[in-house]
Amino acid sequence: LRVVALAGGTGSAKLLRGLSALGVNLTVVTNVGDNVWVHGLYVCPDLDIAMYTLAGLANRKQGWGIEGDTFRTLAQLGRIGEPTWFALGDIDIATQIVRTRMLRDGLTLTSVTERLRKAFQVAQAILPLTDDPVETRILTPAGYVHLQEFWVRDRGQPAVRGVAYRGSSQARFTEKVEKTIKGADRIVLCPANPVTSIGPMLAVPGFSRMLSSAKAKVTALSPMVGSVPFSGLAAKLMRAVGKRPDSVGVAQMYSAFLDSLVIERKDEGVKGEIEELGIKCVPSDTLMEGLSEEKRIAKVLLEA
Ligand code: FO1
C-alpha cells in the first residue's frame, strides 16, 4: 500500500511512527513554512522531526530535536552575545551545517533532504512540499513576525490578528510531490496544526485541487480534542483566522478534498455536523502514548 502522509511538526511524529511500524510503503510530504535561518544555518524543523522520528533518534518527550542532545554550542553562542531563544542542539547543528552547505552548493531542498535521509538510514522518502521559500508569518500587535519568533521566542503569547504564508502564491509543489500524490493508494493528513502546518501547504496554488482529484482516499486525524489541540496552539490560531476551534472547524478547512476524518471519541457529538459537509466521521480513541497506540491509530486512519 502506497501511503503519503502530509506532516507538520510535533503532532505528526507519533502518527509517522505508527504508519512506519505498519510496514506500508510510506512517503512523507512536509510543510516548509516553519523553516528559519538561525546563526546563518537553514533549519527545517518539520523535515527534521520526520527524519529524526523515522531514524529512531527523535526526542519524543520534547517533540523536536534529538534524544540526548546537549546545548554547549548554544551556551557559547550566548556568551558571545548571540540570541539563544531557538535552542539548536550540538548534534542537531551538524544536520543544519550540512544542509546549509549543500543548499549553498546549489542543490534543491528536495535533493538535500534525500541525501540527509539516506545518511540517517531512513527507509521512507521525505519530500518538502516545495523547493521555493514559503514562510508562515503571524500578525501580532507589533506587526508580522516569523512563526518561530511567535511560537518559540514569544511563547505564543501575543494576540494573533492574522496569518500569512509569505511566498506561497509564487511557490510550486515539486514534481516528486505531484508524482507521489498521484500514485498514492492512501493520503493521510497527520494531526498537525491546520493553520501553521497544513495551511502553508494548501496555500501553494493547485495543491488542494490535486488532493481533491487524487484517486486515493484522503483521510485525516483531527488534532483537536474538544477545543484543545494535542499540542501547540491550533485553537488560538484557528480562532484568529475565523475558524471554529474544534474538529468541525478542521473538517471545514479540509472539506475541499477530505473523504474521512478520525476524531476523538469524546467529540462524537459533532459527528453529524462533520458528515453534513460530506465527510465520513470516524470517532476513535485518539490518544497516542506508545507505539502500540500509534500503530492502532495509523490502522484506523488507513481503514477510515
Ligand atoms: N521549539 C521550542 O519550543 N523551543 C526551541 O528552542 C526549539 C528549537 C528547535 C530547534 C530545531 C528544530 O528543528 C525545532 C525546534 N523547535 C523548538 C521546534 C519548532 O519550533 C516547532 O515545534 C516546529 O516548527 C513545529 O512544527
PDB file of C-alpha atoms in Angstrom, residues 62-280:
ATOM      1  CA  GLN A  62      10.181  17.233  23.821  1.00  0.00           C
ATOM      2  CA  GLY A  63       8.657  16.745  20.364  1.00  0.00           C
ATOM      3  CA  TRP A  64      11.631  18.205  18.453  1.00  0.00           C
ATOM      4  CA  GLY A  65      15.377  17.698  18.273  1.00  0.00           C
ATOM      5  CA  ILE A  66      17.469  14.633  19.021  1.00  0.00           C
ATOM      6  CA  GLU A  67      17.229  12.454  22.124  1.00  0.00           C
ATOM      7  CA  GLY A  68      20.144  13.063  24.494  1.00  0.00           C
ATOM      8  CA  ASP A  69      21.384  16.138  22.605  1.00  0.00           C
ATOM      9  CA  THR A  70      23.339  18.760  24.545  1.00  0.00           C
ATOM     10  CA  PHE A  71      23.430  22.551  24.179  1.00  0.00           C
ATOM     11  CA  ARG A  72      27.041  23.586  24.776  1.00  0.00           C
ATOM     12  CA  THR A  73      27.376  25.380  21.431  1.00  0.00           C
ATOM     13  CA  LEU A  74      24.200  27.315  22.189  1.00  0.00           C
ATOM     14  CA  ALA A  75      25.566  28.319  25.608  1.00  0.00           C
ATOM     15  CA  GLN A  76      28.759  29.554  23.972  1.00  0.00           C
ATOM     16  CA  LEU A  77      26.789  31.484  21.358  1.00  0.00           C
ATOM     17  CA  GLY A  78      25.045  33.200  24.267  1.00  0.00           C
ATOM     18  CA  ARG A  79      28.411  34.082  25.864  1.00  0.00           C
ATOM     19  CA  ILE A  80      29.450  35.664  22.570  1.00  0.00           C
ATOM     20  CA  GLY A  81      26.285  37.741  22.668  1.00  0.00           C
ATOM     21  CA  GLU A  82      24.168  35.889  20.107  1.00  0.00           C
ATOM     22  CA  PRO A  83      20.447  35.243  20.662  1.00  0.00           C
ATOM     23  CA  THR A  84      19.754  31.799  22.144  1.00  0.00           C
ATOM     24  CA  TRP A  85      15.977  31.604  22.196  1.00  0.00           C
ATOM     25  CA  PHE A  86      15.990  28.978  19.425  1.00  0.00           C
ATOM     26  CA  ALA A  87      17.651  26.004  21.071  1.00  0.00           C
ATOM     27  CA  LEU A  88      19.713  24.173  18.463  1.00  0.00           C
ATOM     28  CA  GLY A  89      21.359  21.101  19.978  1.00  0.00           C
ATOM     29  CA  ASP A  90      25.019  20.222  19.427  1.00  0.00           C
ATOM     30  CA  ILE A  91      24.195  17.115  17.381  1.00  0.00           C
ATOM     31  CA  ASP A  92      21.270  18.774  15.567  1.00  0.00           C
ATOM     32  CA  ILE A  93      23.619  21.553  14.432  1.00  0.00           C
ATOM     33  CA  ALA A  94      25.546  19.045  12.292  1.00  0.00           C
ATOM     34  CA  THR A  95      22.410  18.454  10.198  1.00  0.00           C
ATOM     35  CA  GLN A  96      21.948  22.202   9.801  1.00  0.00           C
ATOM     36  CA  ILE A  97      25.580  22.767   8.767  1.00  0.00           C
ATOM     37  CA  VAL A  98      25.412  20.071   6.094  1.00  0.00           C
ATOM     38  CA  ARG A  99      22.002  21.197   4.797  1.00  0.00           C
ATOM     39  CA  THR A 100      23.090  24.827   4.558  1.00  0.00           C
ATOM     40  CA  ARG A 101      26.323  23.944   2.776  1.00  0.00           C
ATOM     41  CA  MET A 102      24.505  21.743   0.239  1.00  0.00           C
ATOM     42  CA  LEU A 103      21.934  24.478  -0.436  1.00  0.00           C
ATOM     43  CA  ARG A 104      24.783  26.951  -0.941  1.00  0.00           C
ATOM     44  CA  ASP A 105      26.332  24.457  -3.385  1.00  0.00           C
ATOM     45  CA  GLY A 106      23.136  24.814  -5.418  1.00  0.00           C
ATOM     46  CA  LEU A 107      21.222  21.661  -4.522  1.00  0.00           C
ATOM     47  CA  THR A 108      17.458  21.901  -4.102  1.00  0.00           C
ATOM     48  CA  LEU A 109      15.915  21.327  -0.682  1.00  0.00           C
ATOM     49  CA  THR A 110      14.417  18.118  -2.110  1.00  0.00           C
ATOM     50  CA  SER A 111      17.884  16.768  -3.070  1.00  0.00           C
ATOM     51  CA  VAL A 112      19.429  17.841   0.220  1.00  0.00           C
ATOM     52  CA  THR A 113      16.644  16.115   2.151  1.00  0.00           C
ATOM     53  CA  GLU A 114      17.115  12.946   0.085  1.00  0.00           C
ATOM     54  CA  ARG A 115      20.845  12.900   0.882  1.00  0.00           C
ATOM     55  CA  LEU A 116      20.274  13.553   4.558  1.00  0.00           C
ATOM     56  CA  ARG A 117      17.627  10.868   4.977  1.00  0.00           C
ATOM     57  CA  LYS A 118      19.935   8.345   3.304  1.00  0.00           C
ATOM     58  CA  ALA A 119      22.755   9.381   5.624  1.00  0.00           C
ATOM     59  CA  PHE A 120      20.382   8.837   8.557  1.00  0.00           C
ATOM     60  CA  GLN A 121      19.405   5.441   7.065  1.00  0.00           C
ATOM     61  CA  VAL A 122      15.747   6.359   6.853  1.00  0.00           C
ATOM     62  CA  ALA A 123      13.973   3.933   4.535  1.00  0.00           C
ATOM     63  CA  GLN A 124      10.994   6.198   3.773  1.00  0.00           C
ATOM     64  CA  ALA A 125      11.109   9.093   1.320  1.00  0.00           C
ATOM     65  CA  ILE A 126      10.778  12.542   2.875  1.00  0.00           C
ATOM     66  CA  LEU A 127       9.764  15.334   0.495  1.00  0.00           C
ATOM     67  CA  PRO A 128       9.450  19.028   1.217  1.00  0.00           C
ATOM     68  CA  LEU A 129       6.228  20.174  -0.447  1.00  0.00           C
ATOM     69  CA  THR A 130       8.124  22.807  -2.387  1.00  0.00           C
ATOM     70  CA  ASP A 131      11.687  23.910  -3.122  1.00  0.00           C
ATOM     71  CA  ASP A 132      10.515  27.524  -3.138  1.00  0.00           C
ATOM     72  CA  PRO A 133      10.599  29.657   0.000  1.00  0.00           C
ATOM     73  CA  VAL A 134       7.317  29.780   1.917  1.00  0.00           C
ATOM     74  CA  GLU A 135       7.327  31.398   5.350  1.00  0.00           C
ATOM     75  CA  THR A 136       4.492  31.386   7.865  1.00  0.00           C
ATOM     76  CA  ARG A 137       4.177  34.891   9.348  1.00  0.00           C
ATOM     77  CA  ILE A 138       1.998  35.740  12.317  1.00  0.00           C
ATOM     78  CA  LEU A 139       0.420  39.189  12.542  1.00  0.00           C
ATOM     79  CA  THR A 140       0.687  40.393  16.144  1.00  0.00           C
ATOM     80  CA  PRO A 141       0.023  43.863  17.601  1.00  0.00           C
ATOM     81  CA  ALA A 142       3.769  44.507  16.997  1.00  0.00           C
ATOM     82  CA  GLY A 143       3.475  43.606  13.295  1.00  0.00           C
ATOM     83  CA  TYR A 144       4.353  40.453  11.386  1.00  0.00           C
ATOM     84  CA  VAL A 145       6.818  38.032  12.985  1.00  0.00           C
ATOM     85  CA  HIS A 146       8.175  34.672  11.790  1.00  0.00           C
ATOM     86  CA  LEU A 147       6.257  31.685  13.167  1.00  0.00           C
ATOM     87  CA  GLN A 148       9.335  30.612  15.191  1.00  0.00           C
ATOM     88  CA  GLU A 149       9.638  34.103  16.723  1.00  0.00           C
ATOM     89  CA  PHE A 150       5.973  33.979  17.690  1.00  0.00           C
ATOM     90  CA  TRP A 151       5.974  30.385  18.932  1.00  0.00           C
ATOM     91  CA  VAL A 152       9.431  29.916  20.482  1.00  0.00           C
ATOM     92  CA  ARG A 153      10.762  33.412  21.275  1.00  0.00           C
ATOM     93  CA  ASP A 154       7.428  34.952  22.330  1.00  0.00           C
ATOM     94  CA  ARG A 155       5.995  31.623  23.708  1.00  0.00           C
ATOM     95  CA  GLY A 156       2.864  32.041  21.575  1.00  0.00           C
ATOM     96  CA  GLN A 157       1.715  34.823  23.915  1.00  0.00           C
ATOM     97  CA  PRO A 158       0.982  37.810  21.613  1.00  0.00           C
ATOM     98  CA  ALA A 159      -2.550  38.336  20.329  1.00  0.00           C
ATOM     99  CA  VAL A 160      -2.904  36.992  16.783  1.00  0.00           C
ATOM    100  CA  ARG A 161      -4.570  39.244  14.221  1.00  0.00           C
ATOM    101  CA  GLY A 162      -3.827  37.195  11.139  1.00  0.00           C
ATOM    102  CA  VAL A 163      -1.613  34.602   9.478  1.00  0.00           C
ATOM    103  CA  ALA A 164       0.196  34.949   6.139  1.00  0.00           C
ATOM    104  CA  TYR A 165       2.109  32.392   4.094  1.00  0.00           C
ATOM    105  CA  ARG A 166       4.765  34.580   2.531  1.00  0.00           C
ATOM    106  CA  GLY A 167       5.904  33.346  -0.866  1.00  0.00           C
ATOM    107  CA  SER A 168       3.147  30.746  -1.192  1.00  0.00           C
ATOM    108  CA  SER A 169       1.377  32.276  -4.192  1.00  0.00           C
ATOM    109  CA  GLN A 170       4.599  32.066  -6.261  1.00  0.00           C
ATOM    110  CA  ALA A 171       5.596  28.663  -4.890  1.00  0.00           C
ATOM    111  CA  ARG A 172       5.140  25.416  -6.797  1.00  0.00           C
ATOM    112  CA  PHE A 173       4.917  21.940  -5.347  1.00  0.00           C
ATOM    113  CA  THR A 174       7.700  19.741  -6.683  1.00  0.00           C
ATOM    114  CA  GLU A 175       7.323  17.182  -9.452  1.00  0.00           C
ATOM    115  CA  LYS A 176       8.194  14.451  -6.964  1.00  0.00           C
ATOM    116  CA  VAL A 177       5.334  15.533  -4.728  1.00  0.00           C
ATOM    117  CA  GLU A 178       2.951  15.556  -7.692  1.00  0.00           C
ATOM    118  CA  LYS A 179       4.014  12.078  -8.783  1.00  0.00           C
ATOM    119  CA  THR A 180       3.740  10.729  -5.246  1.00  0.00           C
ATOM    120  CA  ILE A 181       0.272  12.166  -4.628  1.00  0.00           C
ATOM    121  CA  LYS A 182      -0.999  10.924  -7.988  1.00  0.00           C
ATOM    122  CA  GLY A 183       0.418   7.428  -7.424  1.00  0.00           C
ATOM    123  CA  ALA A 184      -0.765   7.077  -3.829  1.00  0.00           C
ATOM    124  CA  ASP A 185      -3.264   4.487  -2.607  1.00  0.00           C
ATOM    125  CA  ARG A 186      -3.989   6.498   0.557  1.00  0.00           C
ATOM    126  CA  ILE A 187      -3.303  10.098   1.556  1.00  0.00           C
ATOM    127  CA  VAL A 188      -3.216  10.762   5.281  1.00  0.00           C
ATOM    128  CA  LEU A 189      -3.110  14.166   6.958  1.00  0.00           C
ATOM    129  CA  CYS A 190      -1.260  13.900  10.265  1.00  0.00           C
ATOM    130  CA  PRO A 191      -2.757  15.558  13.376  1.00  0.00           C
ATOM    131  CA  ALA A 192      -0.900  18.752  12.608  1.00  0.00           C
ATOM    132  CA  ASN A 193      -1.876  22.360  13.225  1.00  0.00           C
ATOM    133  CA  PRO A 194      -4.308  23.132  10.373  1.00  0.00           C
ATOM    134  CA  VAL A 195      -3.240  26.792  10.261  1.00  0.00           C
ATOM    135  CA  THR A 196       0.547  26.595  10.581  1.00  0.00           C
ATOM    136  CA  SER A 197       1.398  23.084   9.335  1.00  0.00           C
ATOM    137  CA  ILE A 198      -1.204  22.091   6.742  1.00  0.00           C
ATOM    138  CA  GLY A 199      -2.288  25.667   5.892  1.00  0.00           C
ATOM    139  CA  PRO A 200       1.036  26.623   4.234  1.00  0.00           C
ATOM    140  CA  MET A 201       0.790  23.529   2.010  1.00  0.00           C
ATOM    141  CA  LEU A 202      -2.808  24.276   0.975  1.00  0.00           C
ATOM    142  CA  ALA A 203      -1.746  27.861   0.183  1.00  0.00           C
ATOM    143  CA  VAL A 204       0.505  26.602  -2.625  1.00  0.00           C
ATOM    144  CA  PRO A 205      -1.542  27.033  -5.818  1.00  0.00           C
ATOM    145  CA  GLY A 206      -3.125  23.843  -7.119  1.00  0.00           C
ATOM    146  CA  PHE A 207      -2.187  21.614  -4.183  1.00  0.00           C
ATOM    147  CA  SER A 208      -5.678  21.425  -2.676  1.00  0.00           C
ATOM    148  CA  ARG A 209      -7.093  20.712  -6.153  1.00  0.00           C
ATOM    149  CA  MET A 210      -4.549  17.945  -6.664  1.00  0.00           C
ATOM    150  CA  LEU A 211      -5.621  16.349  -3.370  1.00  0.00           C
ATOM    151  CA  SER A 212      -9.288  16.511  -4.329  1.00  0.00           C
ATOM    152  CA  SER A 213      -8.669  14.940  -7.745  1.00  0.00           C
ATOM    153  CA  ALA A 214      -6.298  12.243  -6.460  1.00  0.00           C
ATOM    154  CA  LYS A 215      -7.538   8.699  -6.928  1.00  0.00           C
ATOM    155  CA  ALA A 216      -6.539   7.861  -3.349  1.00  0.00           C
ATOM    156  CA  LYS A 217      -8.881   8.303  -0.431  1.00  0.00           C
ATOM    157  CA  VAL A 218      -7.843  11.282   1.730  1.00  0.00           C
ATOM    158  CA  THR A 219      -8.170  10.788   5.471  1.00  0.00           C
ATOM    159  CA  ALA A 220      -7.125  12.973   8.411  1.00  0.00           C
ATOM    160  CA  LEU A 221      -6.682  12.593  12.139  1.00  0.00           C
ATOM    161  CA  SER A 222      -8.076  15.674  13.853  1.00  0.00           C
ATOM    162  CA  PRO A 223      -5.518  17.371  16.114  1.00  0.00           C
ATOM    163  CA  MET A 224      -8.341  18.634  18.353  1.00  0.00           C
ATOM    164  CA  VAL A 225      -9.965  17.142  21.443  1.00  0.00           C
ATOM    165  CA  GLY A 226     -12.928  19.426  22.067  1.00  0.00           C
ATOM    166  CA  SER A 227     -11.381  22.868  21.685  1.00  0.00           C
ATOM    167  CA  VAL A 228      -7.935  21.791  22.869  1.00  0.00           C
ATOM    168  CA  PRO A 229      -5.216  20.677  20.433  1.00  0.00           C
ATOM    169  CA  PHE A 230      -2.987  17.660  21.207  1.00  0.00           C
ATOM    170  CA  SER A 231      -0.083  20.062  21.319  1.00  0.00           C
ATOM    171  CA  GLY A 232       0.693  23.603  20.310  1.00  0.00           C
ATOM    172  CA  LEU A 233      -1.549  26.491  19.504  1.00  0.00           C
ATOM    173  CA  ALA A 234      -4.060  25.192  16.980  1.00  0.00           C
ATOM    174  CA  ALA A 235      -7.149  26.578  18.764  1.00  0.00           C
ATOM    175  CA  LYS A 236      -5.742  30.096  19.154  1.00  0.00           C
ATOM    176  CA  LEU A 237      -4.660  30.258  15.524  1.00  0.00           C
ATOM    177  CA  MET A 238      -7.881  28.730  14.183  1.00  0.00           C
ATOM    178  CA  ARG A 239      -9.881  31.361  16.065  1.00  0.00           C
ATOM    179  CA  ALA A 240      -7.580  34.062  14.693  1.00  0.00           C
ATOM    180  CA  VAL A 241      -8.310  33.051  11.106  1.00  0.00           C
ATOM    181  CA  GLY A 242     -12.050  32.889  11.791  1.00  0.00           C
ATOM    182  CA  LYS A 243     -12.400  29.108  12.070  1.00  0.00           C
ATOM    183  CA  ARG A 244     -14.245  27.170  14.735  1.00  0.00           C
ATOM    184  CA  PRO A 245     -11.517  25.783  17.048  1.00  0.00           C
ATOM    185  CA  ASP A 246     -12.635  22.156  17.090  1.00  0.00           C
ATOM    186  CA  SER A 247     -12.905  19.114  14.811  1.00  0.00           C
ATOM    187  CA  VAL A 248     -15.793  20.703  12.886  1.00  0.00           C
ATOM    188  CA  GLY A 249     -13.514  23.657  12.083  1.00  0.00           C
ATOM    189  CA  VAL A 250     -10.809  21.213  10.949  1.00  0.00           C
ATOM    190  CA  ALA A 251     -13.359  19.439   8.723  1.00  0.00           C
ATOM    191  CA  GLN A 252     -14.431  22.784   7.232  1.00  0.00           C
ATOM    192  CA  MET A 253     -10.823  23.690   6.455  1.00  0.00           C
ATOM    193  CA  TYR A 254     -10.250  20.366   4.661  1.00  0.00           C
ATOM    194  CA  SER A 255     -13.710  19.937   3.111  1.00  0.00           C
ATOM    195  CA  ALA A 256     -12.487  20.555  -0.464  1.00  0.00           C
ATOM    196  CA  PHE A 257     -10.623  17.227  -0.537  1.00  0.00           C
ATOM    197  CA  LEU A 258     -11.235  15.214   2.643  1.00  0.00           C
ATOM    198  CA  ASP A 259     -13.041  11.852   2.481  1.00  0.00           C
ATOM    199  CA  SER A 260     -12.840  10.800   6.157  1.00  0.00           C
ATOM    200  CA  LEU A 261     -11.953  12.477   9.434  1.00  0.00           C
ATOM    201  CA  VAL A 262     -10.992  10.481  12.526  1.00  0.00           C
ATOM    202  CA  ILE A 263     -11.954  12.390  15.671  1.00  0.00           C
ATOM    203  CA  GLU A 264     -11.644  11.744  19.403  1.00  0.00           C
ATOM    204  CA  ARG A 265     -14.459   9.538  20.716  1.00  0.00           C
ATOM    205  CA  LYS A 266     -15.372  12.163  23.353  1.00  0.00           C
ATOM    206  CA  ASP A 267     -16.289  14.517  20.484  1.00  0.00           C
ATOM    207  CA  GLU A 268     -18.777  12.040  18.967  1.00  0.00           C
ATOM    208  CA  GLY A 269     -21.478  14.723  19.426  1.00  0.00           C
ATOM    209  CA  VAL A 270     -20.172  16.704  16.405  1.00  0.00           C
ATOM    210  CA  LYS A 271     -20.228  13.683  14.061  1.00  0.00           C
ATOM    211  CA  GLY A 272     -23.464  14.845  12.385  1.00  0.00           C
ATOM    212  CA  GLU A 273     -22.063  18.325  11.664  1.00  0.00           C
ATOM    213  CA  ILE A 274     -18.959  16.816  10.053  1.00  0.00           C
ATOM    214  CA  GLU A 275     -20.969  14.369   7.950  1.00  0.00           C
ATOM    215  CA  GLU A 276     -23.165  17.243   6.720  1.00  0.00           C
ATOM    216  CA  LEU A 277     -20.008  18.509   4.977  1.00  0.00           C
ATOM    217  CA  GLY A 278     -19.887  15.253   3.021  1.00  0.00           C
ATOM    218  CA  ILE A 279     -17.021  13.873   5.134  1.00  0.00           C
ATOM    219  CA  LYS A 280     -17.258  10.462   6.796  1.00  0.00           C
TER     220      LYS A 280
END
